[in-house]
Coordinates of C-alpha atoms and ligand atoms in Angstrom, one line a residue:
M1 CA 0.0 0.0 0.0
G2 CA 1.3 3.5 -0.9
Q3 CA 0.5 6.8 0.5
Q4 CA -3.1 7.7 1.6
V5 CA -4.9 9.5 -1.2
N6 CA -7.5 12.2 -0.4
V7 CA -10.7 12.0 -2.4
G8 CA -13.2 14.7 -3.2
V9 CA -16.5 13.5 -4.7
V10 CA -18.7 15.5 -7.0
G11 CA -22.2 14.0 -7.4
C12 CA -23.9 12.3 -4.4
G13 CA -26.8 10.5 -6.1
A14 CA -27.8 6.8 -6.3
I15 CA -24.4 5.3 -6.9
S16 CA -22.4 7.4 -4.4
A17 CA -23.3 5.2 -1.3
Q18 CA -21.4 2.2 -2.8
Y19 CA -18.3 4.3 -3.3
F20 CA -18.5 5.9 0.2
Q21 CA -18.6 2.3 1.7
T22 CA -15.5 1.2 -0.3
I23 CA -13.5 4.4 0.4
D24 CA -14.4 3.9 4.1
R25 CA -13.1 0.3 4.0
L26 CA -9.9 0.9 2.1
P27 CA -7.1 2.4 4.2
Q28 CA -5.3 3.9 1.2
L29 CA -8.3 6.2 0.4
R30 CA -9.8 9.0 2.5
L31 CA -12.9 10.9 1.7
V32 CA -12.3 14.6 2.6
A33 CA -15.1 16.5 0.8
V34 CA -18.2 16.1 -1.3
A35 CA -20.2 18.4 -3.5
D36 CA -23.5 18.3 -5.4
L37 CA -25.8 20.7 -7.1
D38 CA -28.2 19.6 -4.3
L39 CA -26.3 20.2 -1.1
D40 CA -29.0 18.6 1.0
R41 CA -28.5 15.4 -1.0
A42 CA -24.8 15.6 -0.4
R43 CA -25.3 16.1 3.4
E44 CA -27.6 13.2 3.6
A45 CA -25.3 10.9 1.6
V46 CA -22.3 11.5 3.9
R47 CA -24.3 11.5 7.1
P48 CA -22.8 8.1 8.2
Y49 CA -19.2 9.4 7.8
A50 CA -17.6 11.7 10.2
G51 CA -15.3 14.6 9.2
V52 CA -16.4 15.0 5.5
D53 CA -16.9 18.6 4.3
V54 CA -20.0 19.3 2.3
V55 CA -19.1 22.2 -0.1
S56 CA -19.7 23.7 -3.5
V57 CA -18.0 22.3 -6.5
A58 CA -15.7 25.3 -6.7
E59 CA -14.7 25.0 -3.1
L60 CA -14.0 21.3 -3.5
L61 CA -11.8 21.9 -6.5
A62 CA -9.9 24.7 -4.7
D63 CA -9.3 22.4 -1.6
P64 CA -5.6 21.7 -1.6
R65 CA -6.2 18.5 0.4
V66 CA -8.1 16.9 -2.5
D67 CA -5.7 14.7 -4.6
V68 CA -8.3 13.1 -6.8
V69 CA -11.8 14.2 -7.9
L70 CA -14.2 11.3 -8.0
N71 CA -16.8 12.4 -10.6
L72 CA -20.2 10.7 -9.9
T73 CA -22.4 13.2 -11.8
V74 CA -24.7 12.2 -14.6
P75 CA -23.0 11.4 -18.0
A76 CA -23.9 14.8 -19.6
A77 CA -21.9 16.5 -16.8
H78 CA -18.9 14.2 -16.7
A79 CA -16.7 16.3 -19.1
E80 CA -17.6 19.7 -17.6
I81 CA -16.7 18.6 -14.1
A82 CA -13.6 16.6 -15.3
L83 CA -12.3 19.7 -17.2
Q84 CA -12.8 21.9 -14.2
A85 CA -10.9 19.3 -12.0
I86 CA -8.1 19.0 -14.5
A87 CA -7.9 22.8 -14.7
A88 CA -7.5 22.8 -10.9
G89 CA -4.6 20.4 -11.2
K90 CA -6.4 17.4 -9.8
D91 CA -6.4 13.8 -11.0
V92 CA -9.9 12.8 -12.0
Y93 CA -11.7 9.4 -11.9
C94 CA -15.1 9.3 -13.6
E95 CA -18.1 7.1 -13.5
K96 CA -18.9 5.6 -16.8
P97 CA -19.2 6.5 -19.6
L98 CA -16.1 8.7 -19.7
A99 CA -18.2 11.5 -21.3
A100 CA -21.4 11.8 -23.3
T101 CA -19.5 12.1 -26.6
V102 CA -16.1 11.1 -28.0
T103 CA -15.5 14.8 -28.7
D104 CA -15.9 15.7 -25.1
A105 CA -13.8 12.7 -23.9
G106 CA -11.0 13.6 -26.3
Q107 CA -11.0 17.2 -24.9
M108 CA -10.7 15.7 -21.4
L109 CA -7.8 13.5 -22.2
R110 CA -5.9 16.2 -24.1
A111 CA -6.4 18.7 -21.2
A112 CA -5.2 16.1 -18.7
D113 CA -2.1 15.4 -20.8
A114 CA -1.3 19.1 -21.0
A115 CA -1.9 19.6 -17.3
G116 CA 0.2 16.5 -16.3
V117 CA -2.7 14.9 -14.4
R118 CA -4.3 11.5 -14.9
V119 CA -7.8 10.4 -15.9
G120 CA -9.4 7.1 -14.7
C121 CA -12.8 5.7 -15.3
A122 CA -15.3 3.0 -14.2
P123 CA -16.2 0.3 -14.7
D124 CA -13.9 -1.4 -12.1
T125 CA -16.1 -4.4 -11.9
V126 CA -13.9 -6.0 -14.6
L127 CA -11.0 -6.0 -12.1
G128 CA -12.9 -8.4 -9.9
T129 CA -12.6 -12.2 -9.9
G130 CA -15.2 -12.8 -12.5
T131 CA -13.7 -11.1 -15.6
Q132 CA -10.1 -11.6 -14.4
T133 CA -10.5 -15.4 -13.9
A134 CA -11.9 -15.6 -17.4
R135 CA -9.1 -13.5 -18.7
K136 CA -6.5 -15.7 -17.0
A137 CA -8.2 -18.8 -18.5
I138 CA -7.9 -17.3 -22.0
D139 CA -4.3 -16.1 -21.4
D140 CA -3.4 -19.6 -20.1
G141 CA -4.7 -21.1 -23.4
L142 CA -7.6 -23.0 -21.8
I143 CA -9.9 -22.4 -24.8
G144 CA -7.2 -22.0 -27.5
R145 CA -7.3 -19.0 -29.8
P146 CA -10.5 -17.0 -29.2
I147 CA -12.7 -16.8 -32.3
A148 CA -15.9 -15.2 -31.1
A149 CA -18.0 -13.9 -28.2
T150 CA -21.5 -13.0 -27.4
A151 CA -22.7 -10.2 -25.0
T152 CA -26.3 -9.8 -24.0
M153 CA -27.9 -7.3 -21.7
M154 CA -31.7 -7.2 -21.7
T155 CA -33.9 -5.3 -19.3
P156 CA -37.2 -3.4 -19.5
G157 CA -35.4 -0.2 -18.4
H158 CA -33.9 1.5 -15.4
E159 CA -36.8 3.9 -15.0
R160 CA -38.6 1.0 -13.1
W161 CA -36.2 1.4 -10.1
H162 CA -34.1 4.6 -10.4
P163 CA -35.9 7.7 -8.8
N164 CA -34.3 10.1 -11.3
P165 CA -33.9 8.1 -14.5
D166 CA -33.9 11.0 -17.0
F167 CA -30.2 10.6 -17.8
Y168 CA -30.7 7.1 -19.1
Y169 CA -32.9 8.4 -22.0
V170 CA -30.8 11.3 -23.2
P171 CA -27.4 11.3 -25.1
G172 CA -24.8 9.7 -22.9
G173 CA -27.5 7.2 -21.8
G174 CA -29.5 4.5 -23.5
P175 CA -28.7 0.8 -23.0
L176 CA -25.5 1.0 -24.9
L177 CA -23.8 4.0 -23.3
D178 CA -25.2 3.0 -19.8
M179 CA -24.5 -0.8 -19.8
G180 CA -22.2 -1.1 -22.8
P181 CA -19.2 0.1 -20.8
Y182 CA -19.3 -3.0 -18.5
Y183 CA -19.6 -5.4 -21.4
I184 CA -17.2 -3.7 -23.9
T185 CA -14.6 -3.1 -21.2
S186 CA -14.8 -6.8 -20.3
L187 CA -14.6 -7.8 -23.9
V188 CA -11.5 -5.5 -24.5
T189 CA -10.0 -7.0 -21.3
L190 CA -10.6 -10.5 -22.7
L191 CA -10.1 -10.1 -26.4
G192 CA -8.3 -6.8 -26.9
P193 CA -9.3 -3.6 -28.8
V194 CA -11.9 -3.3 -31.5
S195 CA -11.1 -2.3 -35.0
T196 CA -14.4 -2.1 -36.8
V197 CA -18.1 -2.2 -35.8
I198 CA -21.4 -2.8 -37.6
G199 CA -24.6 -1.8 -35.8
A200 CA -28.3 -1.7 -35.9
A201 CA -30.7 0.0 -33.4
S202 CA -34.3 0.9 -32.7
R203 CA -36.4 3.0 -30.3
T204 CA -39.7 1.5 -29.3
R205 CA -41.4 4.4 -27.4
A206 CA -41.1 8.1 -27.2
K207 CA -41.8 8.3 -23.4
R208 CA -41.0 6.2 -20.3
T209 CA -42.8 6.2 -16.9
I210 CA -40.9 6.6 -13.7
G211 CA -41.6 3.6 -11.5
S212 CA -40.3 4.6 -8.0
G213 CA -39.6 7.5 -5.7
P214 CA -41.3 10.9 -5.4
R215 CA -41.7 11.3 -9.2
R216 CA -43.3 7.9 -9.6
G217 CA -45.8 8.0 -12.5
E218 CA -44.1 11.0 -14.2
E219 CA -43.4 10.5 -17.9
I220 CA -40.0 11.4 -19.3
P221 CA -38.9 11.8 -22.9
V222 CA -36.8 9.3 -24.8
T223 CA -34.2 10.8 -27.2
V224 CA -31.9 7.8 -27.7
D225 CA -32.0 4.3 -29.2
T226 CA -33.3 1.7 -26.6
H227 CA -32.4 -1.5 -28.4
V228 CA -28.9 -1.7 -29.9
T229 CA -27.3 -4.7 -31.6
G230 CA -24.1 -5.1 -33.6
V231 CA -20.9 -6.9 -34.3
L232 CA -17.5 -5.8 -32.9
V233 CA -14.5 -6.9 -35.0
H234 CA -11.6 -7.1 -32.6
A235 CA -8.1 -6.3 -33.9
S236 CA -7.2 -9.9 -33.1
G237 CA -9.8 -11.1 -35.6
A238 CA -12.3 -12.3 -33.0
L239 CA -15.9 -11.3 -33.6
T240 CA -18.3 -10.3 -30.8
T241 CA -22.1 -10.2 -31.3
L242 CA -23.6 -7.6 -28.9
V243 CA -27.2 -6.9 -27.8
M244 CA -27.9 -4.1 -25.3
S245 CA -31.5 -3.4 -24.7
F246 CA -33.9 -1.5 -22.5
D247 CA -36.8 -3.1 -24.5
G248 CA -36.7 -6.8 -23.3
A249 CA -38.7 -8.2 -20.4
A250 CA -36.0 -10.8 -19.5
T251 CA -33.4 -13.1 -21.0
K252 CA -31.8 -16.4 -20.2
A253 CA -28.8 -15.7 -22.4
P254 CA -25.5 -15.6 -20.6
N255 CA -24.1 -12.1 -20.1
I256 CA -20.9 -13.0 -22.0
E257 CA -19.6 -16.2 -23.7
V258 CA -16.2 -16.5 -25.4
H259 CA -15.6 -19.3 -27.9
G260 CA -12.1 -20.5 -28.8
E261 CA -10.7 -23.1 -31.0
K262 CA -10.5 -25.6 -28.1
G263 CA -13.4 -24.6 -25.9
S264 CA -16.0 -22.1 -24.7
L265 CA -16.2 -20.0 -21.6
V266 CA -19.2 -18.4 -19.8
V267 CA -18.0 -15.1 -18.3
P268 CA -20.0 -13.7 -15.4
D269 CA -22.0 -10.5 -15.3
P270 CA -19.5 -7.7 -16.0
N271 CA -21.6 -5.3 -13.9
R272 CA -20.5 -7.5 -10.9
F273 CA -17.1 -8.1 -9.5
D274 CA -17.5 -11.8 -8.9
G275 CA -19.4 -14.8 -10.3
S276 CA -18.6 -18.2 -11.6
V277 CA -16.6 -18.8 -14.8
L278 CA -17.7 -21.9 -16.6
V279 CA -15.7 -23.8 -19.3
S280 CA -16.6 -26.6 -21.7
G281 CA -13.9 -28.1 -24.0
V282 CA -14.6 -29.4 -27.5
G283 CA -16.2 -32.8 -27.1
E284 CA -16.9 -32.4 -23.3
E285 CA -20.4 -32.8 -21.9
G286 CA -21.7 -29.9 -19.9
W287 CA -19.8 -27.1 -18.2
R288 CA -17.3 -27.1 -15.3
P289 CA -16.7 -24.1 -13.0
L290 CA -13.2 -22.7 -12.7
P291 CA -11.9 -21.7 -9.3
E292 CA -11.3 -18.0 -8.7
A293 CA -7.8 -17.5 -10.0
A294 CA -7.3 -13.8 -10.5
G295 CA -8.8 -10.4 -9.6
Y296 CA -9.7 -8.4 -6.6
A297 CA -11.8 -10.7 -4.3
G298 CA -14.7 -9.3 -2.3
A299 CA -14.4 -5.9 -4.1
G300 CA -16.9 -3.1 -4.3
R301 CA -17.2 0.0 -6.5
G302 CA -14.2 2.2 -5.9
V303 CA -11.6 -0.6 -6.0
G304 CA -10.6 0.8 -9.4
L305 CA -10.1 4.2 -7.9
A306 CA -7.7 2.6 -5.3
D307 CA -6.0 0.8 -8.1
F308 CA -5.8 4.1 -10.1
A309 CA -4.4 5.9 -7.1
S310 CA -1.7 3.3 -6.5
T311 CA -0.6 3.0 -10.2
P312 CA 3.0 4.2 -10.4
E313 CA 3.8 7.4 -12.4
G314 CA 4.3 6.7 -16.1
E315 CA 2.1 3.5 -16.0
E316 CA -1.4 3.5 -17.5
P317 CA -4.0 2.8 -14.8
R318 CA -6.0 -0.4 -15.4
A319 CA -9.3 1.6 -15.2
G320 CA -7.6 4.2 -17.3
G321 CA -8.6 7.0 -19.6
S322 CA -7.4 5.5 -22.9
L323 CA -9.4 2.3 -22.3
A324 CA -12.5 4.2 -21.4
F325 CA -12.0 6.5 -24.5
H326 CA -11.7 3.5 -26.7
V327 CA -14.8 1.9 -25.2
L328 CA -16.8 5.1 -25.8
D329 CA -15.5 5.4 -29.3
V330 CA -16.7 1.8 -30.0
M331 CA -20.1 2.6 -28.6
E332 CA -20.5 5.9 -30.5
S333 CA -19.3 4.3 -33.7
L334 CA -21.8 1.4 -33.2
L335 CA -24.6 4.0 -33.1
A336 CA -23.2 5.8 -36.1
S337 CA -23.1 2.5 -38.0
A338 CA -26.7 1.8 -37.0
H339 CA -27.8 5.1 -38.4
S340 CA -25.7 5.1 -41.6
G341 CA -26.1 1.4 -42.4
A342 CA -22.3 1.2 -43.0
A343 CA -19.5 -0.5 -41.1
V344 CA -17.4 2.1 -39.1
T345 CA -13.6 1.8 -38.7
I346 CA -12.5 2.5 -35.1
T347 CA -9.6 5.0 -35.2
S348 CA -8.8 4.8 -31.5
T349 CA -7.1 1.8 -29.8
C350 CA -5.7 0.9 -26.4
A351 CA -3.6 -1.8 -24.8
R352 CA -5.4 -4.6 -23.0
P353 CA -5.3 -3.4 -19.4
R354 CA -2.8 -5.2 -17.2
S355 CA -4.2 -8.3 -15.6
V356 CA -4.9 -8.5 -11.8
A357 CA -3.3 -11.3 -9.8
L358 CA -5.7 -12.9 -7.2
I359 CA -5.8 -10.3 -4.5
P360 CA -7.6 -11.2 -1.3
S361 CA -10.5 -9.2 0.0
E362 CA -9.7 -5.6 1.2
G363 CA -6.5 -5.5 -0.9
A364 CA -6.0 -2.9 -3.6
Ligands
LIG1 N1 -27.3 4.2 -10.3 C1 -26.6 3.1 -10.5 O1 -26.9 2.0 -10.2 C2 -25.2 3.3 -11.3 C3 -24.4 2.2 -11.3 C4 -23.2 2.3 -11.9 C5 -22.8 3.5 -12.4 N2 -23.6 4.6 -12.4 C6 -23.1 5.9 -13.0 O2 -22.9 6.8 -12.0 C7 -23.1 8.1 -12.4 C8 -24.2 8.7 -11.5 O3 -25.3 7.9 -11.5 P1 -26.4 8.0 -10.4 O4 -27.4 6.9 -10.6 O5 -25.8 8.1 -9.1 O6 -27.1 9.4 -10.8 P2 -28.1 10.3 -9.9 O7 -28.8 11.2 -10.8 O8 -28.7 9.6 -8.8 O9 -26.9 11.3 -9.2 C9 -26.1 12.2 -9.9 C10 -25.8 13.3 -8.9 O10 -25.0 14.3 -9.6 C11 -25.4 15.6 -9.3 N3 -24.9 16.5 -10.4 C12 -25.3 16.4 -11.7 N4 -24.6 17.4 -12.3 C13 -23.8 18.0 -11.5 C14 -22.9 19.1 -11.6 N5 -22.7 19.7 -12.7 N6 -22.3 19.5 -10.4 C15 -22.5 18.9 -9.2 N7 -23.3 17.8 -9.1 C16 -24.0 17.4 -10.2 C17 -26.9 15.5 -9.2 O11 -27.4 16.6 -8.5 C18 -27.1 14.1 -8.5 O12 -27.1 14.2 -7.1 C19 -23.6 8.0 -13.9 O13 -22.5 8.2 -14.7 C20 -24.0 6.5 -14.0 O14 -23.9 6.0 -15.3 C21 -24.8 4.5 -11.8

């Protein structure tokens, strides 16, 4: 463990509680200040934690104690807050997607480079034992050369449970930009970067109805595609078939499968840290589970921030900006392909993030 890193959080909504728990648990991170447009919400969110300042965004960014800004705002605000943090000389770690558009994300990364600060981004779930054990199996040659993968996320929509789901139905949201980061980050971890995409997409309804909280029953507009499918051609030659949907009642399809020359793997939900990896070799009957062999065990959201904070100078963090930029580029290109009807070449690339050895619970 290195030096303790002081964290300032901007955005204290639904996901913030999970981060606060992890930061509280990990000795290498310390929560010093939080900000939100709604200061009452921020106060309420940090009520269980002593000694955390509740301040304006400007005050948080001016606080010399803050080493890294954890940006938990809605996707449309990610770039604005990140650029302000970078201008204040802070490292910044964002929730996904990195920004609402590739243009905004590019501006963030260039500004960070110029300022000599670092950008990290969720999801960190892929650093857990689920995706990492599957990655080790692939790297160890268990299924031979990977040929193909499938990735399926099917839900009737987050407005059923999220009290303020507006951001899921505007640019930066939709099933692809919201859930795609988990799946595509896992696929890039497993199979490497993507070179071309071919997409198709649809939008079933113009409005959605909020299903919980004080706004229950309120209708919100839908301005993004809500069923997105496509093929990702990885630079390795492997082909992923992807379905991301807010229009399906349920599915029994595995979240991710990877098929190689010698066998197939079931990869657990990339929106979770753990889960069982299953393998079936060519000619074998059924599936056998693999023991946990890699990744942060018992992790929660925020372990990627700890990993980011402890990455030595000059090394790309695992949950790093260039990976998140590539994932966003793949998603935006998939939507562009869906609208033009033509394949889109991906101009960005990234290295597969460094693997994580099996690290017992609490480690980072
Ligand atoms: N809700 C989840 O289960 C979940 C899970 C994983 C990741 N995420 C991601 O986390 C991020 C936040 O999601 P959420 O569900 O917590 O959203 P939310 O709407 O519940 O909370 C966002 C908070 O950010 C604040 N905010 C927005 N713009 C701001 C600005 N310019 N300055 C200061 N504060 C601002 C809002 O007031 C709000 O309190 C999103 O990027 C989302 O994709 C959410």
